[in-house]
mmCIF file of C-alpha atoms and ligand atoms in Angstrom:
data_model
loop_
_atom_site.group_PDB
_atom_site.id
_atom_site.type_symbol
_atom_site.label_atom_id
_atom_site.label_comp_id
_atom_site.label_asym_id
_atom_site.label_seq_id
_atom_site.Cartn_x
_atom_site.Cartn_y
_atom_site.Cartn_z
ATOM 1 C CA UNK A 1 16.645 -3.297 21.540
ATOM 2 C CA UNK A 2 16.078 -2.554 17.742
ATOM 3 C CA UNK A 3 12.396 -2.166 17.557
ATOM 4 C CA UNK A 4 10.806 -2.658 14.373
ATOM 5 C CA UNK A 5 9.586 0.106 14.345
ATOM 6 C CA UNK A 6 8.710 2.976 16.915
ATOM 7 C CA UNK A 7 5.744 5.083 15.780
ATOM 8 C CA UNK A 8 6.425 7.249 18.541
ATOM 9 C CA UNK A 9 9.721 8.417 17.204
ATOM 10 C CA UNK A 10 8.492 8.379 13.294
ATOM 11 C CA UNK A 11 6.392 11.152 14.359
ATOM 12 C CA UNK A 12 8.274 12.806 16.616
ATOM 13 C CA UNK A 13 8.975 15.663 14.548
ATOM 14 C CA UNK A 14 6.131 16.168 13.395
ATOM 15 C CA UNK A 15 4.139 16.485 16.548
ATOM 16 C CA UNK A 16 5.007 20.469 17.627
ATOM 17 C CA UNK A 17 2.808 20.973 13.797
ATOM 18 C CA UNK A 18 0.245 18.607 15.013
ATOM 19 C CA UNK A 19 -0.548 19.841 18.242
ATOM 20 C CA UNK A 20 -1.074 23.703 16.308
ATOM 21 C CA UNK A 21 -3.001 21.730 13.950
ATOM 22 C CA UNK A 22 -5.325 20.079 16.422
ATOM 23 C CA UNK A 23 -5.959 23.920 18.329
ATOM 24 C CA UNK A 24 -7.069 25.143 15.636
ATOM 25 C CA UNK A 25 -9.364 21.724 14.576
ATOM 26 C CA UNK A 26 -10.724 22.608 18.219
ATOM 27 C CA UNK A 27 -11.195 26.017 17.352
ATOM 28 C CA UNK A 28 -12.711 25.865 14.451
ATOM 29 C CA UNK A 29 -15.102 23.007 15.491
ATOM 30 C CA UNK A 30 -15.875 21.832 11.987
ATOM 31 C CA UNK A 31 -15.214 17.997 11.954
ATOM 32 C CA UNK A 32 -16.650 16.092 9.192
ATOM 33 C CA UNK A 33 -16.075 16.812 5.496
ATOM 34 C CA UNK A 34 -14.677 20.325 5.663
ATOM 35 C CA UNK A 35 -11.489 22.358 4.737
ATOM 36 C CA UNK A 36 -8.648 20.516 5.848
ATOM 37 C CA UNK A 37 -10.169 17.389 4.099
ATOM 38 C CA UNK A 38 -10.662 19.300 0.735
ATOM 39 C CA UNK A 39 -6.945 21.025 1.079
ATOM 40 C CA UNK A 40 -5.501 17.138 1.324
ATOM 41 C CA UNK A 41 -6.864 16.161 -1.763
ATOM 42 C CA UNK A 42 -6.394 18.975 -3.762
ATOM 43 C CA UNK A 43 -2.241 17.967 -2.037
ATOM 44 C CA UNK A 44 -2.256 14.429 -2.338
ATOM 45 C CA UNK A 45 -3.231 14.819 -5.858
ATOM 46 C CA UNK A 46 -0.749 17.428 -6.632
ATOM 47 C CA UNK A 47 1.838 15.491 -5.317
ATOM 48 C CA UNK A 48 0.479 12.013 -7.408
ATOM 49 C CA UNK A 49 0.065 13.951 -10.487
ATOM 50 C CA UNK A 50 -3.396 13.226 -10.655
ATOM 51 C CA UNK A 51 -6.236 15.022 -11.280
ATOM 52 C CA UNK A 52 -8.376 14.148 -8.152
ATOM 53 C CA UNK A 53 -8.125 12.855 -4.848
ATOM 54 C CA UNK A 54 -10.888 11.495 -2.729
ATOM 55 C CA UNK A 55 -10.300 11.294 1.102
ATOM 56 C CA UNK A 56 -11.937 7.615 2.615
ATOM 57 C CA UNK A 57 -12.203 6.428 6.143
ATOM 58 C CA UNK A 58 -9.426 3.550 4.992
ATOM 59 C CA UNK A 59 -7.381 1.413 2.354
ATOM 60 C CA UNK A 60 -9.674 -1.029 2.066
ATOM 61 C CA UNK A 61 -12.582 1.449 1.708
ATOM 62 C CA UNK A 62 -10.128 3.083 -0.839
ATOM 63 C CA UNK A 63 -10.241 -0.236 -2.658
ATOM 64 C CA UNK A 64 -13.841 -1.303 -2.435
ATOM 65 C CA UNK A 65 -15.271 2.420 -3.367
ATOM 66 C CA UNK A 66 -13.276 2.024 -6.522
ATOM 67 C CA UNK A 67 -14.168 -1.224 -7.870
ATOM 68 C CA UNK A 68 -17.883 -0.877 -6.648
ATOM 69 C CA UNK A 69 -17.971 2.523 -8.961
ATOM 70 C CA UNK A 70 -18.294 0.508 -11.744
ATOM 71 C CA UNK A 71 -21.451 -1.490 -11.287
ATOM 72 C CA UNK A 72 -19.661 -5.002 -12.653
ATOM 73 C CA UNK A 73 -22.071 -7.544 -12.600
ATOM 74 C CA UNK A 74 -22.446 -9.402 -9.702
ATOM 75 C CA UNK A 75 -19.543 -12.172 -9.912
ATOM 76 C CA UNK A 76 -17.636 -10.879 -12.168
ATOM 77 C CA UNK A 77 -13.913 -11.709 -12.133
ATOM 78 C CA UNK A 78 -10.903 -9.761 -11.310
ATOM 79 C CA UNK A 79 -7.427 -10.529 -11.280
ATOM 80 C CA UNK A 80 -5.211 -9.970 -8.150
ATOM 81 C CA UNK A 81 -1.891 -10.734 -6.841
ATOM 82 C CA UNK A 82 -1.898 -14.256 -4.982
ATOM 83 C CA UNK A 83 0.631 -12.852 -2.575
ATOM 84 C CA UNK A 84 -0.904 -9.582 -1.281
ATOM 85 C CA UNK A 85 -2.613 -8.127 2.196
ATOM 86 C CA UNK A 86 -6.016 -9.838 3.079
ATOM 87 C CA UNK A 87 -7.522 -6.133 2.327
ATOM 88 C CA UNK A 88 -6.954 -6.449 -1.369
ATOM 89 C CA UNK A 89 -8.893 -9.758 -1.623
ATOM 90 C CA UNK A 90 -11.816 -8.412 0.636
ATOM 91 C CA UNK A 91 -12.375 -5.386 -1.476
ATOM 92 C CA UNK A 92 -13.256 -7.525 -5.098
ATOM 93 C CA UNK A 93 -15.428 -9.976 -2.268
ATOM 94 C CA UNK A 94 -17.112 -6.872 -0.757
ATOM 95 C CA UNK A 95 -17.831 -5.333 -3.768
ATOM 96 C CA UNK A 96 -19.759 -9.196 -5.069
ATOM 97 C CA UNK A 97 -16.983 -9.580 -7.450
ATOM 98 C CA UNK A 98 -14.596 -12.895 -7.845
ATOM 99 C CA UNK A 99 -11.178 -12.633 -6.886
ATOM 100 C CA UNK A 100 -8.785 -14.229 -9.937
ATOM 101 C CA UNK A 101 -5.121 -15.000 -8.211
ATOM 102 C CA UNK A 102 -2.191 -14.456 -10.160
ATOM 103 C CA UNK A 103 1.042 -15.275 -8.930
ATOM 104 C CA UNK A 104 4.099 -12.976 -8.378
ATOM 105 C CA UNK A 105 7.637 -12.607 -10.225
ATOM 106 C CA UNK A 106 9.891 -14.336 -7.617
ATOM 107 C CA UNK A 107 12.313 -11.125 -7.888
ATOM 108 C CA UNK A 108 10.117 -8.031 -7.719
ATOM 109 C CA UNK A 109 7.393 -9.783 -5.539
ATOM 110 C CA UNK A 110 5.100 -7.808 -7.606
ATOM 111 C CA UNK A 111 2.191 -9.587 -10.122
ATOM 112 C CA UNK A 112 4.003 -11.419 -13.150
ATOM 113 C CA UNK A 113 2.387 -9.683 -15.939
ATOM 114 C CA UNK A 114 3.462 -12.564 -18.304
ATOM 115 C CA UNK A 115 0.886 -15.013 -16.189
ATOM 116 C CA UNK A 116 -1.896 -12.474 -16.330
ATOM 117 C CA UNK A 117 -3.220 -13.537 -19.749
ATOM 118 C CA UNK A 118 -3.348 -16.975 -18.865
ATOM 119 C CA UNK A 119 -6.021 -16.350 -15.877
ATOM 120 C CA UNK A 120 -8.311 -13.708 -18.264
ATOM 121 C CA UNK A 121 -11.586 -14.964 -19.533
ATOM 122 C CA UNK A 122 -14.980 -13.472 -20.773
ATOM 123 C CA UNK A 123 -15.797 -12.593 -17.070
ATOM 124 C CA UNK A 124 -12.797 -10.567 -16.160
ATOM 125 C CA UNK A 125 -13.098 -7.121 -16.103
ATOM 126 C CA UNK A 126 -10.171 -5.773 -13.704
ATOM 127 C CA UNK A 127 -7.326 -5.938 -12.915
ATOM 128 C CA UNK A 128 -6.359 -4.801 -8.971
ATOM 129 C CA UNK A 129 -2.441 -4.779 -9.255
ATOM 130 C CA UNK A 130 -0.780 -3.909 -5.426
ATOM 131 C CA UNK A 131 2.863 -2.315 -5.511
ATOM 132 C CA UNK A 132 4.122 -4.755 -2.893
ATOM 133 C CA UNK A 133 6.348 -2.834 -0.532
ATOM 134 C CA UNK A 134 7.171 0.284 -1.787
ATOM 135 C CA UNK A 135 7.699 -1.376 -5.801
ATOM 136 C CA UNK A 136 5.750 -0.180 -8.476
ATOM 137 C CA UNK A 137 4.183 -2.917 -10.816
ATOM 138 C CA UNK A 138 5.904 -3.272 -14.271
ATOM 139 C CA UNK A 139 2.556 -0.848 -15.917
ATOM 140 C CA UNK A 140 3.567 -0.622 -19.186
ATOM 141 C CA UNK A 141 3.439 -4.382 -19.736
ATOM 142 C CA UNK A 142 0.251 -4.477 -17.338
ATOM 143 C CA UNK A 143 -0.962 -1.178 -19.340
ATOM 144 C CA UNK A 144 -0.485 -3.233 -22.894
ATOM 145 C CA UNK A 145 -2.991 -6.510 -21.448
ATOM 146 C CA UNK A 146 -5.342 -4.220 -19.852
ATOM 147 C CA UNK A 147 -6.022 -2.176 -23.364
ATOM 148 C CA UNK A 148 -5.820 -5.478 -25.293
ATOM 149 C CA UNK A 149 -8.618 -6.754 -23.514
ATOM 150 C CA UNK A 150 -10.583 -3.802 -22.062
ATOM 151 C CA UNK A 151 -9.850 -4.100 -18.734
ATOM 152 C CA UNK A 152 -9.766 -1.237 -15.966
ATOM 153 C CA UNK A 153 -7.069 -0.818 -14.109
ATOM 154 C CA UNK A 154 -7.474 -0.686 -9.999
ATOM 155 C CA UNK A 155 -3.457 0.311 -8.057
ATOM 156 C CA UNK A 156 -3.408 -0.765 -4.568
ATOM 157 C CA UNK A 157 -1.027 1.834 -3.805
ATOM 158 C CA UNK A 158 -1.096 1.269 0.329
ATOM 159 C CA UNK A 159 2.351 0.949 0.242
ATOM 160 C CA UNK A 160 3.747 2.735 -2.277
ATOM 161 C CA UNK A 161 3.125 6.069 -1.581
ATOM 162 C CA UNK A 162 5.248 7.955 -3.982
ATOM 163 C CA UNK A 163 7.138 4.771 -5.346
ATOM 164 C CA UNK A 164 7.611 5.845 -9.294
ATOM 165 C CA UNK A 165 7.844 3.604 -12.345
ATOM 166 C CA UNK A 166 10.200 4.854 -15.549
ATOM 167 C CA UNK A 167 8.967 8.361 -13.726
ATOM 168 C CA UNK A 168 5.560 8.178 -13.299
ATOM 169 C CA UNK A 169 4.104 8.088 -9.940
ATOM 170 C CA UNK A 170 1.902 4.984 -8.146
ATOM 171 C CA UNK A 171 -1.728 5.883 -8.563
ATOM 172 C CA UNK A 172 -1.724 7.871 -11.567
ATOM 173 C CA UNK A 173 -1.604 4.762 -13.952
ATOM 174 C CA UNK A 174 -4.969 3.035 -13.644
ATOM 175 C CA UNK A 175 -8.364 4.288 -13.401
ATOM 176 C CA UNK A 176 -7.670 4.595 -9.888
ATOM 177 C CA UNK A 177 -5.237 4.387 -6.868
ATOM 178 C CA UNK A 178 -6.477 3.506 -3.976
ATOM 179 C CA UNK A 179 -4.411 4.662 -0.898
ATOM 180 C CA UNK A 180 -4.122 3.977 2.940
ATOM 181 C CA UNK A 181 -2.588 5.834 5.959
ATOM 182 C CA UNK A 182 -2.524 3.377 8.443
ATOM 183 C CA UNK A 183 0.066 4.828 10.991
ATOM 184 C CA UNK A 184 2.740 2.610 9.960
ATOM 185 C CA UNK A 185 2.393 3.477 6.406
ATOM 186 C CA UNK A 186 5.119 6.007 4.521
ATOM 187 C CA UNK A 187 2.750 8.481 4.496
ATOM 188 C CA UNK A 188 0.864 7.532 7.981
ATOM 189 C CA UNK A 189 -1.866 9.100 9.935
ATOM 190 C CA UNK A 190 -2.728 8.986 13.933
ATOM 191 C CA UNK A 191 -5.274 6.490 13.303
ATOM 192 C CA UNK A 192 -7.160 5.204 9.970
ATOM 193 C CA UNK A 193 -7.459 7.113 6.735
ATOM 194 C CA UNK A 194 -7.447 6.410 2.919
ATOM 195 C CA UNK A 195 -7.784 8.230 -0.030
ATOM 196 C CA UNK A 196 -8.728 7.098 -3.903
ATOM 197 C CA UNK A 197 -6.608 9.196 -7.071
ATOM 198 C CA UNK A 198 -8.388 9.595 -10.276
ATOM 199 C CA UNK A 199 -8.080 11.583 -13.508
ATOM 200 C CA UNK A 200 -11.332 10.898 -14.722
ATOM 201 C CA UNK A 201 -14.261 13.626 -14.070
ATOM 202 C CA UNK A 202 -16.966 11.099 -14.010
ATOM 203 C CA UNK A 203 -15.034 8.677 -11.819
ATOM 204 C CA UNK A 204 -14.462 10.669 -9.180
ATOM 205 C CA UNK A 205 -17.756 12.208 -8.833
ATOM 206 C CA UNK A 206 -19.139 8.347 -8.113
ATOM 207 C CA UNK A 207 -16.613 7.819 -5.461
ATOM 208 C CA UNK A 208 -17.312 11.047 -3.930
ATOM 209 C CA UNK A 209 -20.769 10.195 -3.874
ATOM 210 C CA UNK A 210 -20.502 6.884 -2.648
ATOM 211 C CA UNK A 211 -18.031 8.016 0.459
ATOM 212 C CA UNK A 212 -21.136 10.264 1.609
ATOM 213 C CA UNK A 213 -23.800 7.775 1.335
ATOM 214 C CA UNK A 214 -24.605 7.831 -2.063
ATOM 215 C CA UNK A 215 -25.575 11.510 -1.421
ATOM 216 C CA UNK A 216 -24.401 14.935 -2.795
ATOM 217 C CA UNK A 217 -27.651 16.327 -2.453
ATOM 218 C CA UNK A 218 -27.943 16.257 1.798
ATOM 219 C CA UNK A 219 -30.956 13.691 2.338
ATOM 220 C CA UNK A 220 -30.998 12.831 -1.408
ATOM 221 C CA UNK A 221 -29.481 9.534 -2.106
ATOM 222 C CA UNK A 222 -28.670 8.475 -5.704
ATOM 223 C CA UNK A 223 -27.142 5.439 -5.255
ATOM 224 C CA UNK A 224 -26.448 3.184 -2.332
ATOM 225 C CA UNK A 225 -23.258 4.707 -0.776
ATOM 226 C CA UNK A 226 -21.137 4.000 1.894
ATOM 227 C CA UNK A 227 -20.050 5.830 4.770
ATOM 228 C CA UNK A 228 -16.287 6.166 4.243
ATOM 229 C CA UNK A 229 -15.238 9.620 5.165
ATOM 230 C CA UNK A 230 -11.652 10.943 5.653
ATOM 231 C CA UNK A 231 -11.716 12.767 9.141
ATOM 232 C CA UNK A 232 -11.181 16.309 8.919
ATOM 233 C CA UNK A 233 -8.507 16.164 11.908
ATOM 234 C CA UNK A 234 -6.813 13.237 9.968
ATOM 235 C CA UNK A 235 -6.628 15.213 6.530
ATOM 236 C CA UNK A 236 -4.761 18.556 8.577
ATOM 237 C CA UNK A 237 -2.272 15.832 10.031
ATOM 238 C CA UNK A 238 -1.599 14.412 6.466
ATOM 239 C CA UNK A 239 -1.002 17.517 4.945
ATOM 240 C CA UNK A 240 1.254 18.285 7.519
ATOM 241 C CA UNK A 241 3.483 15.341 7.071
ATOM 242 C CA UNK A 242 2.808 15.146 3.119
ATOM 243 C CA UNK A 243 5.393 18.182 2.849
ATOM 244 C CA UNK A 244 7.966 15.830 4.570
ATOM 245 C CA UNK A 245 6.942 12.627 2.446
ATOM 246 C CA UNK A 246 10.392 12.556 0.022
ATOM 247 C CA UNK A 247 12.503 13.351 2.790
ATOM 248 C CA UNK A 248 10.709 10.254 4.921
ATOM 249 C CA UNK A 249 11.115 8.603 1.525
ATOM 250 C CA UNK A 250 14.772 9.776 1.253
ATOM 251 C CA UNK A 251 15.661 8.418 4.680
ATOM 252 C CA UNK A 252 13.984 5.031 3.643
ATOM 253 C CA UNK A 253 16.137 4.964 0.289
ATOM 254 C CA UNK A 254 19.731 5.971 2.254
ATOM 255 C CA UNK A 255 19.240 2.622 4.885
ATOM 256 C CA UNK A 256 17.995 0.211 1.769
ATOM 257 C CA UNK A 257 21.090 1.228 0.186
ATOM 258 C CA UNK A 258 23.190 0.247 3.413
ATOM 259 C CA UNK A 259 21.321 -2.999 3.472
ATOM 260 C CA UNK A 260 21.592 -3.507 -0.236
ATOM 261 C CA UNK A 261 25.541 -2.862 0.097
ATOM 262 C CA UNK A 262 26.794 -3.868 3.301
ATOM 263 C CA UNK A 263 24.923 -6.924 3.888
ATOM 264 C CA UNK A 264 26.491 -10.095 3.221
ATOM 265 C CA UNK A 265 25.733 -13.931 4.018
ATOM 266 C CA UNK A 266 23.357 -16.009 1.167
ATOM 267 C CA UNK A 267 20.430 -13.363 2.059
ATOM 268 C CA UNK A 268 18.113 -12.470 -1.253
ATOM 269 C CA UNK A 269 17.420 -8.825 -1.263
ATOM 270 C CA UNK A 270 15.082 -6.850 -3.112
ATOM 271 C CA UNK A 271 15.824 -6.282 -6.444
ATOM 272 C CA UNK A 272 17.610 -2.635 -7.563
ATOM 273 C CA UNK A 273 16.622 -1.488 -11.184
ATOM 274 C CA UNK A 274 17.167 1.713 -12.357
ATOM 275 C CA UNK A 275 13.173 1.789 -14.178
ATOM 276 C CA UNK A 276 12.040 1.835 -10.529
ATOM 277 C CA UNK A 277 12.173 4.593 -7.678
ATOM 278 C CA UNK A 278 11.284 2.044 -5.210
ATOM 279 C CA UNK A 279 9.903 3.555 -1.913
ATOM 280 C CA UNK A 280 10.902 0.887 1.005
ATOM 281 C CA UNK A 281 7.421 0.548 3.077
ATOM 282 C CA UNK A 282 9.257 -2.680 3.709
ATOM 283 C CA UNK A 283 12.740 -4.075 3.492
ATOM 284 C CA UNK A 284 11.779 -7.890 3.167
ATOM 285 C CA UNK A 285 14.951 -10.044 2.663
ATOM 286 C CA UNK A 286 14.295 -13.746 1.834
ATOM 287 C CA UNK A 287 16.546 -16.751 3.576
ATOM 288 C CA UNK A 288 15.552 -20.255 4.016
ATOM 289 C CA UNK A 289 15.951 -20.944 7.743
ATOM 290 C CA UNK A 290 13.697 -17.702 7.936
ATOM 291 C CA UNK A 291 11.920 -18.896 11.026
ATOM 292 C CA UNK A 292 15.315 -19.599 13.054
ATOM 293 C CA UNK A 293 16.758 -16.007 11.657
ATOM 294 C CA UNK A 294 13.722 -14.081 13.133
ATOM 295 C CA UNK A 295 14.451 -16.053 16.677
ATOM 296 C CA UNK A 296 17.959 -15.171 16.472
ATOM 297 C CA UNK A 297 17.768 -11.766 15.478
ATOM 298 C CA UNK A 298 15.187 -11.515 18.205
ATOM 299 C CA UNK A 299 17.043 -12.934 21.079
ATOM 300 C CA UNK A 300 19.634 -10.651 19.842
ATOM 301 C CA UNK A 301 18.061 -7.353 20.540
ATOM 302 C CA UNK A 302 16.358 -6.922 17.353
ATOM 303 C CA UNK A 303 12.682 -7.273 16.341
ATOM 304 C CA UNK A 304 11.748 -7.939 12.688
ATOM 305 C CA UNK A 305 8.087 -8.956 11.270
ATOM 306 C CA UNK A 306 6.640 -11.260 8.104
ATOM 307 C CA UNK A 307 4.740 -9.610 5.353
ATOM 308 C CA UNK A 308 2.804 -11.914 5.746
ATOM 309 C CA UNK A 309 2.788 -15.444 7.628
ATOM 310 C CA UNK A 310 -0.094 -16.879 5.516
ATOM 311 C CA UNK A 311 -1.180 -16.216 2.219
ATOM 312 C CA UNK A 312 -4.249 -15.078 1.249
ATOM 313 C CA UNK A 313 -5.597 -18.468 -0.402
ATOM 314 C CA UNK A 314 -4.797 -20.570 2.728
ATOM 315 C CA UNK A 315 -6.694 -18.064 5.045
ATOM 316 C CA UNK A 316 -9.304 -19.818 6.632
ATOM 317 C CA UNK A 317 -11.957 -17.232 5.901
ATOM 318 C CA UNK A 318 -11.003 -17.663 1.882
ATOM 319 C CA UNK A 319 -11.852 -21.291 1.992
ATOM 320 C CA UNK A 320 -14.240 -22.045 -0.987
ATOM 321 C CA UNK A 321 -13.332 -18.790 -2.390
ATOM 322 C CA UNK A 322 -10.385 -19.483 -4.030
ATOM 323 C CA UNK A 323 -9.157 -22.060 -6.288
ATOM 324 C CA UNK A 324 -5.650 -23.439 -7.780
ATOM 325 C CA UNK A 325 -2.149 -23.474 -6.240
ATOM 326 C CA UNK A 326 0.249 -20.744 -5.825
ATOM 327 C CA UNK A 327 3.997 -22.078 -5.133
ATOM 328 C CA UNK A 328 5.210 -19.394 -5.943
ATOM 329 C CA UNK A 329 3.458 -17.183 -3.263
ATOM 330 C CA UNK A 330 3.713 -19.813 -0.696
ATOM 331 C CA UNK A 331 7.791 -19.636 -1.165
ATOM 332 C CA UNK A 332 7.760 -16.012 -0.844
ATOM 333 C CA UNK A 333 5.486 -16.120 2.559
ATOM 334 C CA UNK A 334 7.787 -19.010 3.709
ATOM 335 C CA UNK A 335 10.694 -17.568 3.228
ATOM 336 C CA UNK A 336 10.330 -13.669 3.753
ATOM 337 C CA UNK A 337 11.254 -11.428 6.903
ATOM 338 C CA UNK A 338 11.030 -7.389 7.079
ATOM 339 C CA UNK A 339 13.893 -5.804 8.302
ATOM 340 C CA UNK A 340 13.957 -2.776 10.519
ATOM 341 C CA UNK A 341 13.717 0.624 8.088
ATOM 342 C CA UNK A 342 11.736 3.347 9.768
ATOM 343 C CA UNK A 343 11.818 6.833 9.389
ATOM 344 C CA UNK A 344 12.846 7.018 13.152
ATOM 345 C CA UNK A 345 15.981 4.430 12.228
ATOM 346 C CA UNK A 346 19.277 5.762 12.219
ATOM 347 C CA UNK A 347 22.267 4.363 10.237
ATOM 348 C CA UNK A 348 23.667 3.150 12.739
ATOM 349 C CA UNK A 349 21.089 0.900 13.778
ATOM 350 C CA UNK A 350 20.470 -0.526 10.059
ATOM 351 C CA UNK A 351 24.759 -1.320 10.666
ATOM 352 C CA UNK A 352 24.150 -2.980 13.575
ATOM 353 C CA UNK A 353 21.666 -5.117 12.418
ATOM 354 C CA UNK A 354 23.510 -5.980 9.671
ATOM 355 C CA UNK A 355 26.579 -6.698 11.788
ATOM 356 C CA UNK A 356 24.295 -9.484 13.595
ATOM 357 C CA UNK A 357 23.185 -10.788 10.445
ATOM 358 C CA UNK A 358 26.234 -11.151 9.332
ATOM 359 C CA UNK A 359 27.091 -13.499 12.149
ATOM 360 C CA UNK A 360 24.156 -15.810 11.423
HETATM 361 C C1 PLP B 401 -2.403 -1.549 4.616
HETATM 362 C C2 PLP B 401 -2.841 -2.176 3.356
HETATM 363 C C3 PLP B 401 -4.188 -2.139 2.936
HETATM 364 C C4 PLP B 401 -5.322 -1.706 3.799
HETATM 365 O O1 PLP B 401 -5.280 -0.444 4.338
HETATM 366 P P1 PLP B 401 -6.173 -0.085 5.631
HETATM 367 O O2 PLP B 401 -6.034 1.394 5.692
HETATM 368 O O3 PLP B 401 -5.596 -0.807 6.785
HETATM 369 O O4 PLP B 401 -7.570 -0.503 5.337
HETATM 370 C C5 PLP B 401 -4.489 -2.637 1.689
HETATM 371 N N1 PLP B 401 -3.549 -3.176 0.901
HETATM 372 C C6 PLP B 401 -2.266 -3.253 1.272
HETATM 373 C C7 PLP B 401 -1.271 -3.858 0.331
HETATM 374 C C8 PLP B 401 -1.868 -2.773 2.516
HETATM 375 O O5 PLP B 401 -0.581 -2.875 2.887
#
């Protein structure tokens, strides 16, 4: 059996640094808010390019502490992706904000900046653009509307970790990146986690203050926070595995490229262009008997998943919510399936798969 992917075995060699790690956690008994936390961000940021990091509880928190740091009014609108994780959406409706769907270019899965102008109006006053698997947005198109028409600029960056556009790295192009490390993530944690990059001064001190409760000031609180904290345990295992991020990233790159050569048969595959260093948080191939692929590849010893079954505007929690048709999206989640390409995968398990694909 190919598993999708073994978290187990991702880790693996990690888990000698972890268990040192966690001793001294123990040892030092400090575990909210403390060292480890503060030496991730300064890291993460490093390794972003940015000028601050905040550490979260979560993505989602990531995503919500960042829009709600600019005190919008109360309904105001902001454009999104309409193929994207549910978490994306929730953030703009947890923060009393409308979400604006935009569809996707078919080829990069990734918002079509040429729609974007279409959906703006005197309400909108964000864009939330999410670097779909591992691909950076097009920015310097998105860049261009967002300056034309004052808007700020929010990256859902959950899976993109790293992922660089014409050189620049995700989360370092809008007014902030909001990050998760979910386990299965690139850069993945044993258990939740999320962190928000910023260049701006004043930015980041209202996300840091809204993480805490709306407190810097213990017992003072200036505005109405959150609590969204990055554990301090969590932070010591990131930085651990942040130093091993490219080569993770590396290994993800080498078995895209065997997919991207080797495999044959009428599958669409992700789109190679030399502007983007994409990162592969998921190899998503599209075919049209989809459904009937997965079954076969499963009865065949190989598991595979959909990012995602159901889009976000035929959710039923989203009923009312959202408005319009999105064809586009609805092909996409129709017709999409997520290969197999883990850190823990080898080559020869990416050949193998393809050899059974290649029989379909
Ligand atoms: C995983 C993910 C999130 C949410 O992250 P959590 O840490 O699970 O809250 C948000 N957006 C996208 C695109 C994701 O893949």
């Amino acid at each position: 059996m190919i598993e999708y992917e073994n978290l187990n075995q991702t880790n693996k060699i990690f888990c000698d640094d972890y268990k040192k790690s966690f001793e001294d956690f123990l040892d030092r008994g400090w575990y909210i808010l403390g060292k480890k936390v503060e030496e991730f961000e300064k890291n993460y940021a490093e390794f972003c390019g940015t000028n601050f990091c905040v550490g979260v509880a979560n993505g989602l928190d990531a995503l919500t502490l960042s829009l709600s740091s600019f005190n919008f009014e109360k309904g105001a609108e902001v454009i999104v992706p309409s193929n994207t994780y549910i978490a994306t959406i929730l953030s703009i409706l947890h923060s009393g904000l409308r979400p604006i769907l935009v569809e996707p270019d078919i080829n990069t899965y990734n918002i079509d900046p040429e729609k974007i102008e279409a959906s703006i109006t005197s309400k909108t006053k964000a864009i939330l653009v999410v670097h779909l698997y591992g691909k950076v947005c097009a920015m310097d198109r998105i860049k261009e509307i967002a300056v034309k028409y004052n808007l700020r600029i929010i990256e859902d960056c959950a899976q993109a970790h790293g992922a660089k556009f014409k050189g620049q790295i995700s989360g370092s192009f809008g007014e902030f990146g909001a990050h998760s490390f979910y386990p299965t993530k690139n850069l993945g944690a044993l258990g939740d986690g999320g962190a928000i990059t910023c260049n701006d001064p004043i930015l980041m001190d209202k996300v840091k203050t809204l993480r805490n409760y709306g407190s810097k000031i213990k017992y003072y609180n200036e505005v109405i926070g959150y609590n969204s904290r990055l554990d301090e345990v969590q932070a010591a295992f990131l930085s651990i595995k942040l130093k091993s991020l490219n080569s993770i990233t590396e290994h993800k790159r080498k078995l895209a490229g065997l997919y991207h050569e080797h495999l044959g048969g009428d599958y669409i595959k992700p789109e190679i262009h030399p502007d983007y260093h994409d990162v592969y948080h998921i190899y998503n191939i599209r075919h049209p008997k989809r459904d009937n692929l997965k079954e076969y590849l499963l009865n065949n010893g190989i598991k595979t998943e959909i990012h995602y079954p159901i889009p976000p505007h035929n959710q039923p929690a989203m009923q009312g919510l959202i408005e319009g048709r999105y064809p586009i999206s609805e092909e996409i989640h129709k017709t999409t399936l997520s290969l197999p390409i883990s850190f823990g995968h080898t080559e020869d398990d990416i050949h193998r798969v393809m050899e059974i694909m290649n029989n379909f």
